[in-house]
Short mmCIF file of C-alpha atoms in Angstrom, two decimals:
data_model
loop_
_atom_site.label_atom_id
_atom_site.label_comp_id
_atom_site.label_asym_id
_atom_site.label_seq_id
_atom_site.Cartn_x
_atom_site.Cartn_y
_atom_site.Cartn_z
CA UNK A 1 6.52 -19.29 5.23
CA UNK A 2 6.84 -17.34 1.95
CA UNK A 3 10.35 -16.01 1.33
CA UNK A 4 11.51 -13.12 -0.80
CA UNK A 5 14.17 -13.53 -3.46
CA UNK A 6 15.91 -10.80 -5.44
CA UNK A 7 19.07 -10.09 -7.40
CA UNK A 8 22.04 -9.97 -5.02
CA UNK A 9 20.40 -11.62 -2.00
CA UNK A 10 22.83 -14.55 -1.77
CA UNK A 11 25.84 -12.27 -2.14
CA UNK A 12 24.60 -9.93 0.59
CA UNK A 13 23.90 -12.84 2.95
CA UNK A 14 27.47 -14.09 2.49
CA UNK A 15 29.03 -10.64 2.92
CA UNK A 16 30.59 -9.86 6.31
CA UNK A 17 31.42 -6.15 6.47
CA UNK A 18 34.68 -5.12 8.11
CA UNK A 19 34.73 -4.03 11.74
CA UNK A 20 35.57 -0.36 12.28
CA UNK A 21 36.18 1.48 15.52
CA UNK A 22 34.26 4.55 16.69
CA UNK A 23 36.26 7.71 17.38
CA UNK A 24 34.83 10.33 19.72
CA UNK A 25 35.20 13.88 18.38
CA UNK A 26 33.62 15.89 21.19
CA UNK A 27 31.11 15.80 24.03
CA UNK A 28 28.37 18.42 24.32
CA UNK A 29 27.01 19.88 27.56
CA UNK A 30 28.46 17.25 29.87
CA UNK A 31 30.77 17.63 32.87
CA UNK A 32 32.19 14.23 31.99
CA UNK A 33 34.50 13.40 29.12
CA UNK A 34 31.96 11.04 27.52
CA UNK A 35 28.16 10.89 27.42
CA UNK A 36 26.13 7.69 27.14
CA UNK A 37 24.06 9.46 24.47
CA UNK A 38 25.72 9.05 21.07
CA UNK A 39 25.45 10.69 17.66
CA UNK A 40 27.53 8.86 15.06
CA UNK A 41 28.41 10.18 11.62
CA UNK A 42 29.15 7.41 9.17
CA UNK A 43 27.77 4.51 7.14
CA UNK A 44 25.09 2.95 9.31
CA UNK A 45 26.03 -0.63 8.36
CA UNK A 46 29.56 -0.13 9.69
CA UNK A 47 28.37 1.94 12.65
CA UNK A 48 25.89 -0.74 13.71
CA UNK A 49 28.62 -3.34 13.62
CA UNK A 50 30.89 -1.07 15.65
CA UNK A 51 28.17 -0.87 18.32
CA UNK A 52 28.02 -4.64 18.83
CA UNK A 53 30.73 -5.02 21.52
CA UNK A 54 28.93 -2.64 23.85
CA UNK A 55 25.28 -2.93 22.83
CA UNK A 56 24.47 -6.38 21.43
CA UNK A 57 21.18 -7.50 22.99
CA UNK A 58 20.96 -4.22 24.95
CA UNK A 59 18.69 -1.94 22.86
CA UNK A 60 15.09 -1.76 24.09
CA UNK A 61 13.60 0.26 21.22
CA UNK A 62 14.73 0.91 17.66
CA UNK A 63 13.07 3.36 15.29
CA UNK A 64 14.21 3.73 11.69
CA UNK A 65 12.95 5.86 8.83
CA UNK A 66 14.83 4.41 5.81
CA UNK A 67 14.55 5.70 2.25
CA UNK A 68 11.08 4.88 0.94
CA UNK A 69 12.61 4.13 -2.49
CA UNK A 70 10.17 6.40 -4.31
CA UNK A 71 12.73 7.23 -6.98
CA UNK A 72 12.82 10.86 -5.86
CA UNK A 73 15.15 10.58 -2.87
CA UNK A 74 18.54 10.41 -4.61
CA UNK A 75 19.81 7.67 -2.33
CA UNK A 76 22.89 5.71 -3.43
CA UNK A 77 23.79 2.05 -2.86
CA UNK A 78 27.27 1.99 -1.30
CA UNK A 79 27.80 -1.44 0.34
CA UNK A 80 31.01 -2.83 -1.14
CA UNK A 81 29.86 -6.44 -1.46
CA UNK A 82 32.29 -8.74 -3.23
CA UNK A 83 30.12 -9.34 -6.28
CA UNK A 84 30.66 -8.01 -9.80
CA UNK A 85 26.96 -7.34 -10.37
CA UNK A 86 26.63 -5.45 -7.08
CA UNK A 87 29.86 -3.49 -7.58
CA UNK A 88 28.25 -2.03 -10.71
CA UNK A 89 25.65 -0.39 -8.45
CA UNK A 90 28.15 1.53 -6.33
CA UNK A 91 27.88 5.31 -6.46
CA UNK A 92 24.83 5.38 -8.71
CA UNK A 93 21.74 7.33 -7.68
CA UNK A 94 18.71 5.03 -7.47
CA UNK A 95 16.13 6.67 -9.74
CA UNK A 96 12.48 5.94 -10.43
CA UNK A 97 13.20 4.36 -13.81
CA UNK A 98 15.92 2.11 -12.36
CA UNK A 99 14.62 -1.41 -13.00
CA UNK A 100 16.82 -2.80 -10.22
CA UNK A 101 15.86 -0.23 -7.57
CA UNK A 102 13.88 -2.74 -5.49
CA UNK A 103 16.81 -5.21 -5.60
CA UNK A 104 19.19 -2.47 -4.47
CA UNK A 105 16.90 -1.38 -1.67
CA UNK A 106 16.51 -4.92 -0.35
CA UNK A 107 20.28 -5.50 -0.57
CA UNK A 108 20.75 -2.32 1.45
CA UNK A 109 18.14 -3.18 4.09
CA UNK A 110 18.87 -6.88 4.76
CA UNK A 111 22.31 -6.63 6.43
CA UNK A 112 21.21 -3.61 8.46
CA UNK A 113 18.12 -5.40 9.75
CA UNK A 114 20.24 -8.40 10.74
CA UNK A 115 22.52 -6.18 12.81
CA UNK A 116 19.55 -4.36 14.33
CA UNK A 117 18.12 -7.74 15.32
CA UNK A 118 21.37 -8.56 17.13
CA UNK A 119 21.32 -5.24 18.96
CA UNK A 120 17.73 -5.61 20.19
CA UNK A 121 17.23 -6.87 23.73
CA UNK A 122 15.05 -9.94 24.29
CA UNK A 123 12.15 -7.63 25.18
CA UNK A 124 13.05 -5.14 22.47
CA UNK A 125 10.92 -3.76 19.63
CA UNK A 126 11.76 -2.17 16.28
CA UNK A 127 9.50 0.33 14.51
CA UNK A 128 10.00 1.06 10.81
CA UNK A 129 8.31 3.89 8.91
CA UNK A 130 7.50 3.03 5.30
CA UNK A 131 4.98 3.75 2.56
CA UNK A 132 3.40 1.73 -0.24
CA UNK A 133 6.54 1.65 -2.42
CA UNK A 134 8.31 -0.98 -0.29
CA UNK A 135 5.81 -1.96 2.41
CA UNK A 136 5.08 -5.42 0.97
CA UNK A 137 8.76 -6.20 0.41
CA UNK A 138 9.73 -4.91 3.85
CA UNK A 139 7.13 -7.06 5.59
CA UNK A 140 8.44 -10.24 3.95
CA UNK A 141 12.04 -9.22 4.59
CA UNK A 142 11.38 -8.59 8.29
CA UNK A 143 9.48 -11.88 8.53
CA UNK A 144 12.74 -13.61 7.57
CA UNK A 145 14.88 -11.63 10.02
CA UNK A 146 12.54 -11.33 13.03
CA UNK A 147 10.00 -14.11 12.42
CA UNK A 148 6.49 -13.63 11.06
CA UNK A 149 4.96 -14.34 14.48
CA UNK A 150 6.68 -11.29 15.97
CA UNK A 151 4.79 -8.76 13.84
CA UNK A 152 2.38 -5.91 14.51
CA UNK A 153 1.59 -2.85 12.41
CA UNK A 154 0.55 0.74 12.97
CA UNK A 155 -0.94 3.23 10.54
CA UNK A 156 0.03 6.87 10.93
CA UNK A 157 -2.25 9.58 9.59
CA UNK A 158 0.34 11.88 8.07
CA UNK A 159 -1.90 14.65 6.71
CA UNK A 160 -5.45 15.91 6.86
CA UNK A 161 -6.18 16.21 3.15
CA UNK A 162 -4.78 15.03 -0.16
CA UNK A 163 -4.35 18.45 -1.78
CA UNK A 164 -4.43 18.98 -5.52
CA UNK A 165 -1.50 16.77 -6.52
CA UNK A 166 -3.21 13.39 -6.18
CA UNK A 167 -4.61 12.01 -9.44
CA UNK A 168 -6.75 9.08 -8.31
CA UNK A 169 -6.79 8.37 -4.56
CA UNK A 170 -5.32 10.72 -2.02
CA UNK A 171 -2.91 8.98 0.37
CA UNK A 172 -3.29 10.27 3.91
CA UNK A 173 -1.39 7.55 5.76
CA UNK A 174 1.91 5.72 6.11
CA UNK A 175 2.80 2.45 7.79
CA UNK A 176 4.87 1.92 10.92
CA UNK A 177 5.80 -1.76 10.91
CA UNK A 178 6.58 -3.19 14.33
CA UNK A 179 8.60 -6.33 15.03
CA UNK A 180 9.46 -7.80 18.42
CA UNK A 181 12.62 -9.72 19.23
CA UNK A 182 10.32 -12.13 21.11
CA UNK A 183 6.65 -11.20 21.02
CA UNK A 184 4.88 -11.71 24.33
CA UNK A 185 2.47 -9.97 26.64
CA UNK A 186 3.78 -7.18 28.81
CA UNK A 187 6.36 -5.70 26.44
CA UNK A 188 4.25 -2.64 25.59
CA UNK A 189 3.38 -0.07 28.23
CA UNK A 190 -0.32 0.63 28.59
CA UNK A 191 -0.38 4.32 29.22
CA UNK A 192 -2.14 5.52 32.33
CA UNK A 193 -4.25 8.39 31.14
CA UNK A 194 -5.05 11.56 33.03
CA UNK A 195 -6.40 10.70 36.47
CA UNK A 196 -8.59 13.82 36.46
CA UNK A 197 -11.08 11.58 34.69
CA UNK A 198 -13.28 10.14 37.46
CA UNK A 199 -14.77 7.15 35.64
CA UNK A 200 -13.41 4.37 33.47
CA UNK A 201 -14.85 1.69 31.19
CA UNK A 202 -13.46 -0.85 28.72
CA UNK A 203 -12.59 1.96 26.30
CA UNK A 204 -10.90 4.61 28.48
CA UNK A 205 -11.30 6.92 31.46
CA UNK A 206 -14.06 9.52 31.07
CA UNK A 207 -16.00 12.31 32.77
CA UNK A 208 -19.72 13.11 32.66
CA UNK A 209 -20.85 16.54 31.51
CA UNK A 210 -24.42 17.75 31.97
CA UNK A 211 -26.25 18.63 28.76
CA UNK A 212 -28.78 20.81 30.57
CA UNK A 213 -28.72 24.61 30.60
CA UNK A 214 -30.96 27.16 32.31
CA UNK A 215 -33.66 28.35 29.90
CA UNK A 216 -33.82 32.09 30.61
CA UNK A 217 -36.44 34.63 29.38
CA UNK A 218 -35.73 35.98 25.92
CA UNK A 219 -33.28 33.18 25.24
CA UNK A 220 -35.90 30.45 25.62
CA UNK A 221 -35.58 27.86 22.86
CA UNK A 222 -38.64 25.56 22.69
CA UNK A 223 -36.88 23.37 20.12
CA UNK A 224 -34.41 22.30 22.84
CA UNK A 225 -37.16 20.88 25.11
CA UNK A 226 -37.71 17.54 23.37
CA UNK A 227 -37.54 14.02 24.83
CA UNK A 228 -34.28 12.04 24.64
CA UNK A 229 -35.01 8.33 24.44
CA UNK A 230 -32.64 5.69 25.79
CA UNK A 231 -32.52 3.23 22.85
CA UNK A 232 -31.90 0.29 25.22
CA UNK A 233 -35.08 0.84 27.30
CA UNK A 234 -37.14 3.35 25.28
CA UNK A 235 -37.37 5.41 28.48
CA UNK A 236 -37.91 9.13 27.83
CA UNK A 237 -35.77 11.77 29.53
CA UNK A 238 -36.78 15.47 29.65
CA UNK A 239 -34.87 18.55 30.84
CA UNK A 240 -35.34 19.60 34.45
CA UNK A 241 -37.74 22.44 35.26
CA UNK A 242 -36.68 25.81 33.75
CA UNK A 243 -33.85 24.14 31.83
CA UNK A 244 -33.22 23.00 28.25
CA UNK A 245 -30.84 20.67 26.43
CA UNK A 246 -27.53 22.10 25.15
CA UNK A 247 -27.71 19.72 22.18
CA UNK A 248 -30.25 19.92 19.38
CA UNK A 249 -31.94 16.86 17.92
CA UNK A 250 -29.19 16.32 15.36
CA UNK A 251 -26.53 16.67 18.05
CA UNK A 252 -28.34 14.12 20.21
CA UNK A 253 -28.65 11.70 17.31
CA UNK A 254 -24.93 12.00 16.59
CA UNK A 255 -24.07 11.49 20.26
CA UNK A 256 -26.26 8.39 20.39
CA UNK A 257 -24.57 6.98 17.28
CA UNK A 258 -21.17 7.49 18.92
CA UNK A 259 -22.29 6.07 22.29
CA UNK A 260 -21.53 9.41 23.94
CA UNK A 261 -24.65 9.71 26.12
CA UNK A 262 -24.93 8.37 29.66
CA UNK A 263 -28.44 7.87 31.11
CA UNK A 264 -28.62 8.27 34.90
CA UNK A 265 -31.90 6.72 36.06
CA UNK A 266 -31.26 7.60 39.70
CA UNK A 267 -31.08 11.30 38.95
CA UNK A 268 -33.34 11.13 35.90
CA UNK A 269 -30.70 13.02 33.93
CA UNK A 270 -28.71 12.67 30.69
CA UNK A 271 -24.97 13.34 30.58
CA UNK A 272 -22.41 13.64 27.77
CA UNK A 273 -19.45 11.25 28.08
CA UNK A 274 -16.19 13.23 27.71
CA UNK A 275 -13.10 11.16 26.98
CA UNK A 276 -9.42 12.21 26.71
CA UNK A 277 -8.27 13.39 23.28
CA UNK A 278 -6.27 10.17 22.88
CA UNK A 279 -9.02 7.89 24.15
CA UNK A 280 -8.16 5.28 21.51
CA UNK A 281 -5.51 4.20 24.03
CA UNK A 282 -7.57 1.73 25.98
CA UNK A 283 -6.93 0.05 29.31
CA UNK A 284 -5.71 -3.16 27.68
CA UNK A 285 -4.58 -2.37 24.15
CA UNK A 286 -3.02 0.24 21.93
CA UNK A 287 -5.00 0.70 18.76
CA UNK A 288 -2.89 0.66 15.63
CA UNK A 289 -4.39 3.83 14.12
CA UNK A 290 -2.15 6.77 15.02
CA UNK A 291 -4.41 9.76 14.39
CA UNK A 292 -3.11 12.26 16.93
CA UNK A 293 0.63 11.96 16.38
CA UNK A 294 1.36 15.05 14.33
CA UNK A 295 1.58 15.35 10.57
CA UNK A 296 4.10 16.08 7.84
CA UNK A 297 3.18 19.76 8.00
CA UNK A 298 3.53 19.83 11.78
CA UNK A 299 6.92 18.11 11.55
CA UNK A 300 8.23 20.76 9.16
CA UNK A 301 6.93 23.56 11.37
CA UNK A 302 8.62 21.97 14.39
CA UNK A 303 12.06 21.72 12.85
CA UNK A 304 11.80 25.12 11.16
CA UNK A 305 11.02 26.71 14.53
CA UNK A 306 14.15 25.10 16.00
CA UNK A 307 16.27 26.51 13.16
CA UNK A 308 15.00 30.11 13.32
CA UNK A 309 12.09 29.47 10.92
CA UNK A 310 14.39 28.39 8.09
CA UNK A 311 13.52 25.54 5.69
CA UNK A 312 16.21 23.13 6.85
CA UNK A 313 15.00 19.56 6.24
CA UNK A 314 12.38 18.29 3.79
CA UNK A 315 11.22 14.99 5.32
CA UNK A 316 11.23 15.12 9.14
CA UNK A 317 8.95 13.03 11.31
CA UNK A 318 6.77 14.79 13.92
CA UNK A 319 7.81 14.82 17.54
CA UNK A 320 4.42 13.43 18.65
CA UNK A 321 4.88 10.27 16.55
CA UNK A 322 8.23 9.42 18.11
CA UNK A 323 6.96 10.35 21.55
CA UNK A 324 4.06 7.92 21.17
CA UNK A 325 6.43 5.14 20.10
CA UNK A 326 8.66 5.76 23.12
CA UNK A 327 5.67 5.81 25.45
CA UNK A 328 4.56 2.48 24.05
CA UNK A 329 7.86 0.65 24.00
CA UNK A 330 10.31 2.07 26.56
CA UNK A 331 10.76 2.54 30.27
CA UNK A 332 12.67 5.29 32.05
CA UNK A 333 16.05 3.56 31.64
CA UNK A 334 15.76 2.24 28.08
CA UNK A 335 18.34 2.66 25.33
CA UNK A 336 16.82 3.87 22.04
CA UNK A 337 18.54 3.54 18.65
CA UNK A 338 17.82 5.31 15.35
CA UNK A 339 20.19 4.30 12.55
CA UNK A 340 18.56 6.51 9.88
CA UNK A 341 18.56 9.54 12.15
CA UNK A 342 17.76 12.29 9.62
CA UNK A 343 16.81 15.48 11.44
CA UNK A 344 17.18 13.95 14.91
CA UNK A 345 13.52 13.73 15.94
CA UNK A 346 14.18 10.52 17.89
CA UNK A 347 16.73 12.19 20.17
CA UNK A 348 14.38 15.17 20.58
CA UNK A 349 11.58 12.84 21.72
CA UNK A 350 13.90 11.04 24.17
CA UNK A 351 15.00 14.31 25.75
CA UNK A 352 11.47 15.69 25.97
CA UNK A 353 10.13 12.51 27.54
CA UNK A 354 12.98 12.43 30.07
CA UNK A 355 12.16 16.03 30.97
CA UNK A 356 8.50 15.16 31.39
CA UNK A 357 8.81 12.08 33.59
CA UNK A 358 12.32 12.36 35.05
CA UNK A 359 13.53 9.39 33.03
CA UNK A 360 17.08 8.41 32.16
CA UNK A 361 16.54 7.08 28.63
CA UNK A 362 19.61 7.11 26.38
CA UNK A 363 19.72 7.63 22.62
CA UNK A 364 22.07 6.47 19.87
CA UNK A 365 21.70 8.16 16.48
CA UNK A 366 23.50 7.18 13.28
CA UNK A 367 23.49 9.43 10.20
CA UNK A 368 25.78 9.05 7.22
CA UNK A 369 24.92 12.21 5.29
CA UNK A 370 26.93 15.45 5.49
CA UNK A 371 24.22 17.08 7.58
CA UNK A 372 24.91 14.70 10.50
CA UNK A 373 26.60 17.51 12.41
CA UNK A 374 25.00 20.73 11.14
CA UNK A 375 21.40 19.45 11.25
CA UNK A 376 21.14 16.20 13.26
CA UNK A 377 23.56 17.10 16.03
CA UNK A 378 22.75 20.82 15.85
CA UNK A 379 19.06 20.15 16.44
CA UNK A 380 19.88 18.08 19.53
CA UNK A 381 22.14 20.86 20.83
CA UNK A 382 19.37 23.44 20.45
CA UNK A 383 16.81 21.18 22.09
CA UNK A 384 19.16 20.61 25.04
CA UNK A 385 19.90 24.33 25.49
CA UNK A 386 16.49 25.65 24.43
CA UNK A 387 15.27 27.56 21.38
CA UNK A 388 12.66 30.13 20.39
CA UNK A 389 11.66 33.34 22.16
CA UNK A 390 11.77 31.67 25.58
CA UNK A 391 14.60 29.10 25.38
CA UNK A 392 14.53 28.52 29.12
CA UNK A 393 11.07 26.94 28.69
CA UNK A 394 11.98 24.71 25.73
CA UNK A 395 15.34 23.51 27.09
CA UNK A 396 15.35 19.82 27.96
CA UNK A 397 18.83 19.53 29.37
CA UNK A 398 20.95 16.49 28.60
CA UNK A 399 24.16 15.80 26.72
CA UNK A 400 25.71 13.65 23.98
CA UNK A 401 29.04 12.62 22.49
CA UNK A 402 29.65 12.97 18.76
CA UNK A 403 31.50 10.15 16.97
CA UNK A 404 32.80 9.32 13.52
CA UNK A 405 33.89 5.98 12.11
CA UNK A 406 37.54 5.37 12.90
CA UNK A 407 40.02 2.82 11.60
CA UNK A 408 39.35 -0.66 10.36
CA UNK A 409 40.40 -3.27 12.95
CA UNK A 410 41.61 -5.95 10.54
CA UNK A 411 43.32 -5.07 7.27
CA UNK A 412 42.18 -6.75 4.05
CA UNK A 413 45.13 -9.14 4.34
CA UNK A 414 43.88 -10.22 7.78
CA UNK A 415 46.56 -8.47 9.83
CA UNK A 416 45.71 -6.25 12.78
CA UNK A 417 45.66 -2.56 11.92
CA UNK A 418 48.43 -1.02 14.01
CA UNK A 419 46.62 2.34 14.00
CA UNK A 420 43.92 0.86 16.25
CA UNK A 421 44.50 1.29 19.98
CA UNK A 422 45.22 -1.78 22.07
CA UNK A 423 42.15 -0.98 24.22
CA UNK A 424 39.83 -1.24 21.23
CA UNK A 425 41.52 -4.44 20.04
CA UNK A 426 41.07 -6.06 23.46
CA UNK A 427 37.42 -4.97 23.55
CA UNK A 428 36.84 -6.59 20.17
CA UNK A 429 38.63 -9.84 21.02
CA UNK A 430 36.73 -10.34 24.27
CA UNK A 431 33.40 -9.55 22.62
CA UNK A 432 34.10 -11.92 19.71
CA UNK A 433 34.65 -14.71 22.23
CA UNK A 434 32.01 -14.02 24.87
CA UNK A 435 29.50 -11.47 23.47
CA UNK A 436 30.26 -9.48 26.63
CA UNK A 437 31.84 -6.06 27.14
CA UNK A 438 35.50 -6.09 28.12
CA UNK A 439 36.12 -4.29 31.40
CA UNK A 440 39.87 -5.04 31.56
CA UNK A 441 41.90 -2.65 29.40
CA UNK A 442 45.25 -2.44 31.14
CA UNK A 443 46.59 -6.00 31.02
CA UNK A 444 46.71 -9.16 28.93
CA UNK A 445 43.85 -10.55 31.01
CA UNK A 446 40.59 -9.61 29.30
CA UNK A 447 38.13 -11.16 31.73
CA UNK A 448 36.45 -14.37 32.77
CA UNK A 449 33.15 -15.65 31.38
CA UNK A 450 31.44 -18.92 32.33
CA UNK A 451 34.59 -20.20 34.01
CA UNK A 452 36.84 -19.45 31.01
CA UNK A 453 39.66 -16.90 31.46
CA UNK A 454 40.63 -14.96 28.33
CA UNK A 455 44.12 -13.56 27.65
CA UNK A 456 45.39 -11.49 24.74
CA UNK A 457 49.19 -11.33 24.70
CA UNK A 458 49.94 -8.67 22.13
CA UNK A 459 52.60 -6.07 21.46
CA UNK A 460 52.69 -4.04 18.28
CA UNK A 461 56.45 -4.22 17.83
CA UNK A 462 57.32 -7.61 19.35
CA UNK A 463 56.54 -11.27 18.89
CA UNK A 464 54.65 -12.59 21.92
CA UNK A 465 55.02 -16.15 23.19
CA UNK A 466 52.89 -18.42 25.35
CA UNK A 467 55.45 -20.41 27.35
CA UNK A 468 55.98 -21.89 30.84
CA UNK A 469 57.08 -18.52 32.22
CA UNK A 470 53.82 -16.92 31.11
CA UNK A 471 51.83 -19.97 32.26
CA UNK A 472 52.96 -19.28 35.82
CA UNK A 473 51.31 -15.84 35.72
CA UNK A 474 47.82 -17.10 34.88
CA UNK A 475 45.05 -16.63 37.42
CA UNK A 476 43.24 -19.78 38.46
CA UNK A 477 40.32 -20.73 36.21
CA UNK A 478 38.57 -23.83 34.88
CA UNK A 479 39.96 -23.28 31.40
CA UNK A 480 41.73 -20.67 29.28
CA UNK A 481 41.64 -19.12 25.84
CA UNK A 482 44.96 -17.42 25.13
CA UNK A 483 45.90 -15.36 22.10
CA UNK A 484 49.60 -14.88 21.25
CA UNK A 485 51.91 -14.87 18.23
CA UNK A 486 53.64 -18.14 19.19
CA UNK A 487 52.95 -21.05 21.54
CA UNK A 488 55.80 -23.32 22.69
CA UNK A 489 53.78 -25.41 25.15
CA UNK A 490 53.29 -29.08 24.37
CA UNK A 491 49.91 -30.59 23.60
CA UNK A 492 50.07 -32.47 26.90
CA UNK A 493 50.59 -29.23 28.86
CA UNK A 494 47.77 -27.51 26.97
CA UNK A 495 45.44 -30.39 27.76
CA UNK A 496 46.52 -30.54 31.42
CA UNK A 497 45.61 -26.88 32.03
CA UNK A 498 42.64 -26.78 29.64
CA UNK A 499 44.26 -24.14 27.43
CA UNK A 500 43.06 -23.26 23.95
CA UNK A 501 45.75 -21.36 22.04
CA UNK A 502 44.78 -18.93 19.29
CA UNK A 503 47.32 -17.41 16.96
CA UNK A 504 47.32 -13.65 16.29
CA UNK A 505 45.90 -12.58 13.85
CA UNK A 506 44.93 -15.82 12.12
CA UNK A 507 42.46 -17.03 14.74
CA UNK A 508 40.70 -13.73 15.51
CA UNK A 509 37.00 -14.21 14.87
CA UNK A 510 35.08 -11.94 12.56
CA UNK A 511 31.96 -10.78 14.35
#
């Protein structure tokens, strides 16, 4: 398989970013102290890593809309990788004339995609919006992370016309790359279309509409009394007595070209086949051309209407696009993640879809820019409570908790950060060992996984010791992993009870 190489790739692959905690700032519109819906303000690389203890292999659908690297977005490379050549990039705006802008973009995307891959469930799917600037690079990069056999692609029609700014070829579309954790049949939902359609074929449900109309007196139109010929049999159909066709000859020709006419030999009549507006969604497949999923102009109108018709965000995605993605790739209880949250369209789509079908989907948004609270979170608040002239009609209901990145768990010298709560330390330790969430937060015992009991004997101000006195307190298990500052048990005793001792903080794994 072809691989992609660029300046800084090896350094980024070897870089393991520090683990930071998440600190809840407030919860909106919930009777409980914490909501399962999350909006996180902070660097998305660090936020994604902070999500691992609770959400690794749990996310059903991921959507991201990263910088397209056009040179006009003013994005900045900020990953503090331990490399002199990469450190030179820090804090500098990536401009169009920057000869290393593609290297910087790939260095930014690779570690984030690797974490997103870890967060995806086995039946999970990631969708990535992108345009021509980085599409080719992104495809090869995702092939490395997700596997080239796990790929599909969609094309979104983002506008109806090119306008006057295009010099050669007007670009009306963008890509939505799609990668599965494990591609297999049955992951996508095949939408059941409106059951008011009485018939169905290999394309979609449909209804039949008569193309005859009564031919009355002064409104008689002789030109509408011609024969319609079934091209398969050459049989001629004529209007019934005192009636005429509602389509002229050109209209009939166009309908024939589009396979829109149905010939009923039993009734000797011709009908027009009427399909749903989104009839490209067939019984067995989703077509990859997204032509009815809103546009750039629609997206701006949507967000402006939420913010009292003010120009608030320049590059939102339309609600219909995210809704389609969720319809394709989620069920009513899925967790959806957007780590380049922008204006918050993903959360809006989750809330609207839950309102529509009674679902219990949960969203996690990550946004590092300053507008994370006054645009991203504010939009979600207004959607939950309702907006416009009739807010009671637009309100979706729902709630969320707002977080910021907290303290670093391990200091640069490897010691535990004493500012971090013992509960968060225990959660991290248990996850680093088992990849499971820690449910025990009030004792040294962290939990048992696959017959192994895990203990973390830690006090901020005292030296802890694994000795015979502590050994007597252990619950019965096949084997043990025990963290402490000191162990005074002999090798024979450790072997007898199947104990693995790990010294704090030296032996704490870096996830």
